[in-house]
Amino acid sequence: MDMRMLVIFLQILVVSFEFAYGAVIDRNRAVLESRSNWNYDDPSSLWPVDFPMCGGEQQSPVNLDRLTVIEATYPKLMLANYDKVFVETLSNNGHTIVLQLPEILSSEEVPHLSGGGLPGIYNFDNLHFHWGSDSNRGSEHRISNQAFPAELHIVHYNQKYADLATASGFSDGIAVLAILIEVSARDNIAFRHIQHFEHIIHPEGSPTSNVPLPIPLEDLIPDDPDAFFRYDGSLTTPECNESVIWTVYETPIAISERQLDKFRELFTSGNIPMVDNYRPIQQINNRIVTYRSSTSEFHPFSRLTFRYGEARFPVQGICFVAAVSVKPAKPAPPDHWSYAERVHWKEHFSACGGEHQSPINLDFASAIAADFPSMMFYNYDQVLPEMLTNNGHTVMMSVKSQSNEDVPFITEGGLTDPYKFFQLHFHWGRDALSGSEHTINGQPYPAELHIVHYNTKYGNFSEAVAHPDGLAVLGIMIELQARDNIAFRHLERFDDILNPDSDKKSALTYPVPLSDLLPDRTGTFYRYNGSLTTPGCNEDVIWTVFDTPIAISQRQLDIFKRLIDSEGQQMEGNFRPVQELHDRVVYYRSEVSYKAL
């Protein structure tokens, strides 16, 4: 064969290869498109035609009936690395919102499940949501025929398989945690960070969107993770592989209606509003549903370490008794004070007997309406290194900022200058009937949070405290709710500061932005001039007390009470009683009335 014929032969071979390879690519693309070319218009009738497995005998979701389930004695489900924070991305796949971890993680690093009756270790792959066009429907599973407004699925695959696609071909391949979602009046803080959908409203050409402040997966787990239903089923979207071990938590999580509406603003690949993206209930057929109940008041996110003698041991849960040794108290300094002697403060700190003392009762009927502009919170959404300290009177949190540009500060809202964040701290009672320093219309709350700022025209807090316009404090009432407050799960890491030591600081593993500690409504507040509520009671504070509280659980409130004060006693009742108003004026800014101006 001469050179000319060889060239012609090679050209023919290349063209033939390109044609064949292109045909393979086209076939693969067609298969992929057919797999994604489905919708929720009529899943019961249409899906089994195009995807035969969707007509199988072990399909999901199902109704979970407490009257017909079989009680099981599984060990507790172990959620490893669920407390870790990774880079997280969001995408709109035309059917739902998907959150994934794009980092290449080792088997030791990746979040994974084990125990709880599972036949192996299951690595996290993704999580996604299902929701309705209104709040009467949206969940895929039901409990005793009750539908919920939405449902979260956290998808894992068996570690013995290479990936989710491979695992989907085996009956023990996939384990999904299903979490029902109900509606509450308050925002869910974790969802505030997840719901950055601006760049993925439409699926076509939408890039993945990084979650600005990633959250640990544990923030999405219900307060009671020990009670759950278990059954064998399928994926709830085509191709409906019957390879899923379902764990459906009995306790729901909650988000606000506003947050649920953000899901409803998304669009499908057909430019149709993405709503009612749930599959109807399937027949249980011959399957068995088991149920594991909570056998104790166990809370996986509370972990305190107590010291007994020289030994340290961790205690998990909330109902326990432990012997706690207390470090020998340091000699009392000249300005030593305690809450047990608060009636005598003015004898040692003259300012504590002044005419403009705090706290006070805030009476709506006698307050004067004010048309202050909205208060502005700058850098409150930033995550900075945060430190906790037990100063013997309270637990205090401060931040370590890299520059003046990133430090949180407040302005407007009737303030004449910007005020820079200095620290925040808490006051709480011996029981849930008292604990706040301020009262509103005569009502005390179980606790109160103070976020302390100083005027930026002064060099530092110590200088500002000497001027009548030196300090601005935000007072936030704290009430009780059944669920944990997710932000406080990260704050309540008191293991290393149980005993008082002003020089010892404990770094928060997962700092929280200050915005997570603000109430849902910051436009309605009381304003008056007062003092610090601890000695020396300097009368240099512009108080802003929000009339909307935040909420934590009783379990979380009890954790504060395990701290030890400067007297070597349990730290509780660390609040000052209400003081006389005297000639001061209290203003009230109503968000509604201001908007109407």
XYZ file of C-alpha atoms in Angstrom:
597
model
C 0.000 0.000 0.000
C 1.537 3.299 -1.080
C 1.543 6.386 1.119
C -1.402 7.968 -0.682
C -3.659 4.959 -0.118
C -2.582 4.787 3.545
C -3.612 8.405 4.110
C -7.029 7.780 2.506
C -7.514 4.655 4.644
C -6.675 6.539 7.844
C -9.066 9.364 6.941
C -11.877 6.852 6.393
C -11.037 5.198 9.722
C -11.119 8.522 11.591
C -14.455 9.515 10.043
C -15.927 6.109 10.885
C -14.707 6.368 14.483
C -16.081 9.882 14.876
C -19.434 8.772 13.501
C -19.604 5.739 15.780
C -18.380 7.655 18.836
C -20.817 10.470 18.093
C -23.646 7.965 17.888
C -22.661 6.581 21.292
C -22.567 10.088 22.745
C -25.958 10.865 21.215
C -27.412 7.639 22.618
C -25.989 8.381 26.076
C -27.291 11.926 25.897
C -30.706 10.613 24.871
C -30.703 8.211 27.817
C -29.725 10.997 30.210
C -32.356 13.313 28.767
C -35.007 10.610 29.042
C -34.052 10.099 32.677
C -34.451 13.791 33.438
C -37.395 14.375 31.083
C -40.156 13.853 33.611
C -42.375 16.038 35.741
C -44.901 15.906 38.560
C -48.002 16.392 36.361
C -49.232 12.788 36.678
C -46.556 10.630 38.308
C -48.892 7.753 39.165
C -49.863 7.135 35.537
C -46.904 8.366 33.496
C -43.819 7.381 35.472
C -44.353 3.575 35.310
C -44.688 3.803 31.507
C -41.291 5.441 30.975
C -39.622 4.046 34.094
C -40.891 0.501 34.813
C -39.357 0.372 38.301
C -41.775 3.156 39.321
C -44.528 0.523 39.128
C -42.804 -1.833 41.566
C -44.109 -3.336 44.794
C -41.751 -1.508 47.175
C -42.192 2.095 46.154
C -41.941 5.271 48.215
C -43.280 7.397 49.817
C -45.778 5.669 52.120
C -48.135 6.593 54.929
C -46.637 5.735 58.323
C -49.327 4.647 60.764
C -48.369 4.429 64.444
C -51.177 1.896 65.009
C -49.790 -0.684 62.583
C -46.021 -0.348 62.987
C -43.869 -2.879 64.828
C -41.835 -1.594 67.778
C -38.093 -1.996 67.221
C -35.134 -1.849 69.606
C -32.513 -0.465 67.253
C -29.454 1.152 68.795
C -29.234 4.892 68.342
C -28.467 6.229 64.898
C -24.949 7.676 64.823
C -24.395 10.842 62.776
C -20.648 11.241 62.283
C -19.169 14.560 61.084
C -22.642 16.083 61.064
C -21.207 18.772 63.339
C -18.537 19.777 60.805
C -18.740 22.687 58.356
C -17.691 22.190 54.726
C -17.973 24.202 51.532
C -21.572 23.757 50.325
C -23.119 24.397 46.914
C -26.728 24.743 45.792
C -28.149 23.871 42.382
C -31.561 23.860 40.724
C -31.904 20.588 38.785
C -35.317 21.486 37.380
C -37.152 19.398 39.976
C -35.820 20.618 43.333
C -32.994 22.424 45.108
C -29.963 20.215 45.794
C -27.223 20.909 48.343
C -23.912 19.075 47.944
C -20.393 19.118 49.342
C -18.059 19.689 46.388
C -14.901 19.039 48.348
C -13.116 15.726 47.850
C -13.357 14.296 51.343
C -11.807 11.179 52.780
C -13.979 8.472 54.313
C -12.948 9.803 57.729
C -14.016 13.376 56.906
C -17.259 12.905 54.982
C -20.496 13.028 57.027
C -21.845 9.507 57.401
C -24.459 7.358 59.142
C -24.109 4.121 61.055
C -25.939 2.199 63.755
C -29.676 2.583 64.160
C -30.275 -0.783 62.501
C -28.443 0.114 59.274
C -26.473 -2.743 57.658
C -23.369 -0.647 57.027
C -21.819 2.818 56.971
C -23.472 5.319 54.626
C -21.708 8.400 53.230
C -23.505 11.696 52.621
C -24.184 12.467 48.951
C -26.749 15.295 48.829
C -29.840 16.768 50.390
C -32.919 18.158 48.676
C -36.461 19.312 49.376
C -40.080 18.675 48.390
C -42.842 21.239 48.996
C -46.401 22.181 48.100
C -48.080 25.156 46.459
C -49.681 25.876 49.832
C -49.008 24.745 53.376
C -51.713 22.073 53.410
C -49.518 19.709 51.408
C -45.962 19.250 50.202
C -44.415 16.368 52.133
C -43.949 13.014 50.453
C -44.367 10.823 53.519
C -47.315 11.182 55.856
C -47.662 10.242 59.509
C -51.070 8.807 60.396
C -52.348 10.319 57.123
C -51.174 13.809 58.069
C -49.345 15.691 55.328
C -46.803 18.415 56.115
C -45.968 21.567 54.098
C -42.542 20.242 53.047
C -40.015 17.446 53.477
C -36.223 17.307 53.529
C -34.296 14.262 52.276
C -30.660 13.720 53.279
C -29.306 11.072 50.905
C -26.438 8.681 51.716
C -24.939 5.695 49.911
C -23.385 2.541 51.336
C -19.645 2.995 51.789
C -18.928 -0.402 50.253
C -20.044 0.924 46.847
C -18.113 3.477 44.803
C -20.814 6.136 44.539
C -24.551 6.803 44.623
C -25.112 5.616 41.045
C -23.457 2.270 41.760
C -25.199 1.889 45.117
C -28.629 2.477 43.549
C -28.410 -0.982 41.974
C -28.324 -2.795 45.330
C -31.024 -3.319 47.941
C -28.723 -2.070 50.722
C -27.280 0.698 48.580
C -28.938 3.897 49.806
C -30.041 5.273 53.184
C -32.182 8.412 53.278
C -33.083 10.492 56.314
C -36.514 12.041 55.797
C -37.361 15.087 57.887
C -40.857 16.519 57.802
C -41.150 20.309 57.834
C -43.939 22.275 59.483
C -44.600 26.020 59.562
C -43.825 28.234 62.559
C -44.060 31.968 63.187
C -40.279 32.369 63.364
C -37.608 31.933 60.735
C -35.385 28.879 61.019
C -31.871 30.308 61.240
C -30.286 27.400 59.358
C -32.584 28.044 56.398
C -31.615 31.722 56.359
C -28.147 30.569 55.311
C -29.311 27.882 52.891
C -31.850 29.974 50.990
C -29.520 31.946 48.732
C -31.416 31.150 45.546
C -30.723 34.385 43.625
C -28.548 32.735 40.953
C -30.495 29.493 40.627
C -34.098 30.644 40.232
C -34.110 28.981 36.793
C -32.327 25.685 36.055
C -31.244 26.487 32.487
C -27.636 27.548 32.503
C -27.752 28.180 36.235
C -24.400 27.702 37.902
C -24.078 26.173 41.288
C -24.310 28.758 44.037
C -22.038 28.624 47.068
C -23.748 28.883 50.440
C -22.171 32.072 51.902
C -22.256 30.785 55.486
C -22.233 26.971 55.341
C -23.986 25.154 58.155
C -23.279 21.793 59.763
C -25.823 19.147 58.788
C -26.758 18.714 62.456
C -28.576 22.065 62.244
C -31.175 20.371 60.038
C -31.790 17.384 62.316
C -34.912 17.424 64.568
C -34.577 18.038 68.298
C -35.533 14.409 68.979
C -33.448 12.250 66.611
C -34.142 9.026 68.503
C -37.753 8.436 67.430
C -38.108 7.310 63.828
C -39.909 5.033 61.391
C -37.941 2.542 59.287
C -38.919 0.677 56.119
C -37.474 -0.522 52.807
C -38.529 1.486 49.792
C -37.417 3.338 46.699
C -36.214 6.640 45.382
C -39.233 8.950 45.065
C -38.147 10.226 41.637
C -37.460 8.304 38.415
C -35.998 5.803 37.983
C -37.551 4.855 41.361
C -34.831 2.301 42.228
C -35.966 0.042 45.079
C -32.680 0.385 46.932
C -33.480 2.749 49.807
C -33.531 2.115 53.546
C -35.789 4.907 54.772
C -35.457 6.549 58.192
C -38.336 8.991 58.692
C -38.070 11.085 61.841
C -41.268 11.421 63.823
C -40.402 14.928 65.069
C -40.547 17.639 62.381
C -38.400 20.724 62.039
C -40.010 24.112 61.408
C -39.521 27.061 59.076
C -41.557 30.219 58.593
C -44.129 30.739 55.855
C -41.819 33.409 54.441
C -39.029 30.854 54.095
C -41.376 28.317 52.525
C -42.418 30.947 49.966
C -38.788 31.300 48.846
C -38.891 27.695 47.602
C -42.079 28.520 45.691
C -40.291 31.329 43.809
C -38.138 28.780 41.939
C -38.882 27.546 38.407
C -38.669 24.161 36.697
C -36.899 23.457 33.409
C -40.202 24.187 31.644
C -40.289 27.690 33.167
C -43.177 26.617 35.386
C -43.293 27.561 39.087
C -41.619 24.790 41.075
C -44.401 23.743 43.449
C -46.078 20.457 44.402
C -42.854 18.588 43.591
C -43.830 15.569 45.653
C -44.870 12.052 44.705
C -48.231 10.721 45.951
C -48.403 8.016 48.620
C -47.658 4.471 47.358
C -49.086 1.160 48.526
C -47.271 -0.496 51.416
C -48.028 -3.967 49.949
C -46.318 -6.706 51.990
C -43.699 -4.518 53.643
C -43.161 -4.092 57.372
C -42.737 -0.657 58.948
C -40.838 -0.579 62.236
C -40.742 2.218 64.793
C -38.046 3.168 67.279
C -39.255 5.317 70.183
C -37.253 7.695 72.336
C -36.327 5.801 75.466
C -34.669 8.710 77.244
C -34.324 12.481 77.173
C -31.248 12.262 74.968
C -29.954 15.295 73.062
C -27.003 14.599 70.756
C -25.867 18.199 70.479
C -25.408 18.788 74.205
C -22.052 17.597 75.414
C -20.628 18.914 78.644
C -17.437 17.735 80.299
C -17.417 17.632 84.093
C -14.377 17.322 86.302
C -14.327 15.050 89.306
C -11.020 15.164 91.123
C -8.387 14.943 88.390
C -10.518 12.894 85.976
C -12.614 14.300 83.151
C -15.584 12.503 81.721
C -18.146 13.524 79.074
C -21.834 13.427 79.889
C -24.452 13.430 77.143
C -28.068 14.320 77.740
C -29.904 16.748 79.964
C -31.099 14.752 82.970
C -28.118 13.868 85.096
C -26.410 14.621 88.367
C -22.660 15.127 88.512
C -20.200 16.132 91.167
C -18.445 19.303 90.083
C -15.282 20.528 91.674
C -14.733 24.261 91.676
C -11.391 25.953 91.359
C -10.353 27.841 94.492
C -11.692 31.368 94.272
C -9.217 34.155 93.711
C -8.954 36.778 96.449
C -11.785 39.274 96.089
C -10.642 42.534 94.481
C -11.672 45.872 95.999
C -14.520 46.221 93.506
C -15.852 42.717 94.139
C -19.625 42.398 93.910
C -22.271 39.706 93.631
C -25.970 39.421 92.834
C -26.624 38.154 96.358
C -25.727 41.639 97.634
C -27.291 43.749 94.876
C -29.376 45.778 97.349
C -26.066 47.055 98.759
C -24.444 47.963 95.432
C -25.064 51.691 95.890
C -23.158 51.626 99.176
C -19.977 50.624 97.350
C -20.710 52.003 93.862
C -22.377 55.393 94.226
C -23.627 55.541 90.625
C -25.843 52.519 91.365
C -28.038 54.842 93.446
C -28.539 57.348 90.615
C -31.753 58.636 89.047
C -31.201 57.117 85.584
C -30.598 53.485 86.449
C -31.414 50.348 84.478
C -33.250 48.071 83.982
C -36.802 49.438 84.034
C -40.308 48.283 83.221
C -41.294 49.285 79.687
C -44.960 50.212 79.603
C -46.502 50.477 76.154
C -49.411 52.603 77.416
C -47.148 55.356 78.776
C -44.424 55.261 76.091
C -44.273 58.123 73.579
C -44.527 57.166 69.906
C -41.332 57.964 67.987
C -40.650 58.089 64.258
C -37.033 56.957 64.368
C -35.728 55.588 61.061
C -34.935 51.890 60.874
C -31.877 50.734 62.779
C -29.049 49.566 60.515
C -26.917 46.534 61.391
C -23.579 46.496 59.580
C -21.402 43.359 59.437
C -23.937 41.556 61.609
C -24.012 38.901 58.887
C -20.253 38.321 59.067
C -18.705 35.304 60.770
C -15.695 36.306 62.859
C -13.607 34.393 65.419
C -15.662 34.378 68.631
C -14.536 33.750 72.207
C -16.533 32.834 75.321
C -15.572 33.886 78.852
C -17.040 33.146 82.276
C -16.350 36.362 84.209
C -17.983 35.075 87.394
C -21.248 36.940 86.774
C -22.300 35.825 83.294
C -21.046 34.196 80.124
C -19.687 36.796 77.728
C -18.917 36.543 74.015
C -16.461 38.800 72.199
C -15.141 38.766 68.638
C -11.672 39.064 67.214
C -11.866 41.162 64.069
C -9.036 41.571 61.606
C -9.707 45.255 60.902
C -12.085 48.102 61.681
C -13.809 47.445 58.366
C -15.173 44.037 59.367
C -16.209 44.731 62.981
C -20.017 44.737 63.474
C -21.623 48.096 64.266
C -25.056 49.719 64.445
C -26.307 53.129 63.356
C -29.548 55.026 62.604
C -32.668 54.102 64.566
C -32.413 57.404 66.438
C -28.719 56.998 67.262
C -26.629 60.062 66.451
C -23.390 58.150 65.807
C -22.222 54.695 64.735
C -21.696 52.297 67.660
C -19.161 49.477 67.420
C -19.794 45.989 68.825
C -17.875 45.285 72.042
C -19.375 42.136 73.594
C -22.616 40.328 74.351
C -23.739 38.566 77.510
C -26.780 37.006 79.151
C -28.937 37.263 82.269
C -31.199 34.440 83.451
C -33.251 33.313 86.441
C -33.483 30.371 88.798
C -36.638 29.257 86.996
C -38.571 30.208 83.870
C -40.737 32.747 85.734
C -38.002 35.380 85.938
C -34.542 36.091 84.602
C -34.797 39.081 82.288
C -33.644 42.438 83.582
C -36.171 44.577 81.738
C -39.858 43.765 81.911
C -42.419 44.672 79.242
C -45.829 45.746 80.537
C -44.844 44.196 83.856
C -43.969 40.822 82.309
C -40.529 39.300 82.969
C -38.975 36.737 80.636
C -36.822 33.693 81.494
C -33.657 35.391 80.187
C -32.302 38.462 78.415
C -29.464 39.012 75.954
C -27.484 42.270 75.913
C -25.419 43.211 72.846
C -23.085 46.005 73.957
C -21.645 48.667 71.608
C -19.561 51.796 72.176
C -19.578 55.097 70.291
C -16.965 55.081 67.516
C -15.980 58.678 68.237
C -14.299 57.397 71.387
C -11.182 55.288 71.179
C -12.414 52.252 73.082
C -15.009 50.971 75.529
C -13.162 52.264 78.609
C -13.078 55.782 77.201
C -16.688 55.669 75.977
C -18.059 54.574 79.346
C -17.235 58.008 80.782
C -19.554 59.873 78.365
C -23.378 60.099 78.404
C -23.533 59.076 74.723
C -20.806 56.484 75.123
C -22.681 53.176 74.979
C -25.592 51.675 73.057
C -26.986 48.342 74.230
C -29.522 46.141 72.455
C -31.775 44.323 74.929
C -33.364 41.136 73.569
C -35.900 39.183 75.607
C -35.624 35.393 75.585
C -38.658 33.148 75.942
C -38.980 29.368 75.932
C -40.067 27.101 73.111
C -40.178 23.343 72.634
C -37.339 23.286 70.096
C -33.685 24.167 70.431
C -32.531 27.473 68.969
C -29.903 26.424 66.431
C -27.694 29.483 66.995
C -27.533 28.669 70.705
C -26.446 25.096 69.951
C -23.167 26.617 68.785
C -22.964 29.194 71.585
C -23.576 26.798 74.469
C -20.144 25.161 74.325
C -19.297 25.880 77.950
C -17.087 22.837 78.602
C -13.911 24.840 79.189
C -15.443 27.789 81.060
C -17.648 26.160 83.691
C -15.524 27.825 86.377
C -14.978 31.597 86.450
C -11.753 32.924 84.993
C -11.758 36.302 83.243
C -8.421 35.514 81.627
C -9.553 32.229 80.071
C -11.270 32.377 76.705
C -12.847 29.465 74.856
C -12.949 29.760 71.063
C -16.222 28.778 69.414
C -15.738 25.935 66.953
C -18.510 27.278 64.727
C -18.986 31.017 65.251
C -22.419 32.463 64.545
C -23.158 35.804 62.875
C -24.740 38.297 65.258
C -27.756 38.494 62.944
C -28.703 34.982 64.102
C -29.289 36.364 67.602
C -31.596 39.210 66.574
C -35.382 38.838 66.784
C -37.430 38.421 63.621
C -38.698 41.999 63.963
C -36.080 44.641 64.679
C -38.219 47.581 63.591
C -40.303 47.715 66.779
C -38.488 48.699 69.955
C -38.414 50.790 73.133
C -35.768 53.494 73.608
C -34.631 55.256 76.774
C -31.490 56.575 78.478
C -30.191 54.486 81.327
C -27.199 52.770 82.855
C -25.136 49.634 82.917
C -27.015 47.022 84.948
C -23.887 45.900 86.815
C -21.471 47.880 89.016
C -20.326 50.586 88.545
C -23.788 51.288 86.985
C -22.490 54.135 84.763
C -25.392 56.227 83.437
C -24.140 56.378 79.863
C -26.265 53.815 77.997
C -28.733 54.425 75.178
C -31.001 51.411 75.536
C -32.839 49.790 72.619
C -35.097 46.998 73.881
C -36.881 45.005 71.180
C -40.450 44.027 71.975
C -40.167 40.811 69.933
C -38.344 38.062 71.857
C -36.147 35.274 70.586
C -36.682 31.737 71.893
C -34.579 28.865 73.201
C -35.501 25.514 74.724
C -35.617 24.704 78.441
C -32.681 22.367 77.856
C -30.616 25.245 76.519
C -31.593 27.532 79.388
C -30.546 24.850 81.878
C -27.055 24.739 80.354
C -26.459 28.364 81.419
C -27.287 27.358 84.992
C -24.460 24.830 85.076
C -21.903 27.618 85.086
C -20.234 28.505 88.393
C -20.133 32.109 89.624
C -17.416 34.066 91.436
C -18.814 32.907 94.800
C -18.373 29.256 93.841
C -22.126 28.808 93.516
C -24.369 27.761 90.653
C -24.750 30.772 88.357
C -28.452 31.639 88.340
C -30.583 34.645 89.169
C -27.920 36.955 87.703
C -30.274 39.834 86.959
C -30.840 43.225 88.555
C -34.383 44.142 89.670
C -36.352 46.833 87.860
C -35.365 50.411 88.843
C -37.473 53.566 89.137
C -38.105 55.536 85.948
C -38.018 58.948 87.711
C -38.191 61.814 85.190
C -37.122 59.855 82.131
C -39.109 59.446 78.918
C -39.503 56.081 77.202
C -40.056 56.117 73.441
C -41.641 53.402 71.354
C -40.962 52.901 67.671
C -43.612 50.923 65.810
C -42.568 49.373 62.535
C -46.098 49.712 61.191
C -46.576 53.344 62.153
C -43.178 54.343 60.760
C -43.880 52.730 57.408
C -47.173 54.602 57.258
C -45.497 58.008 57.610
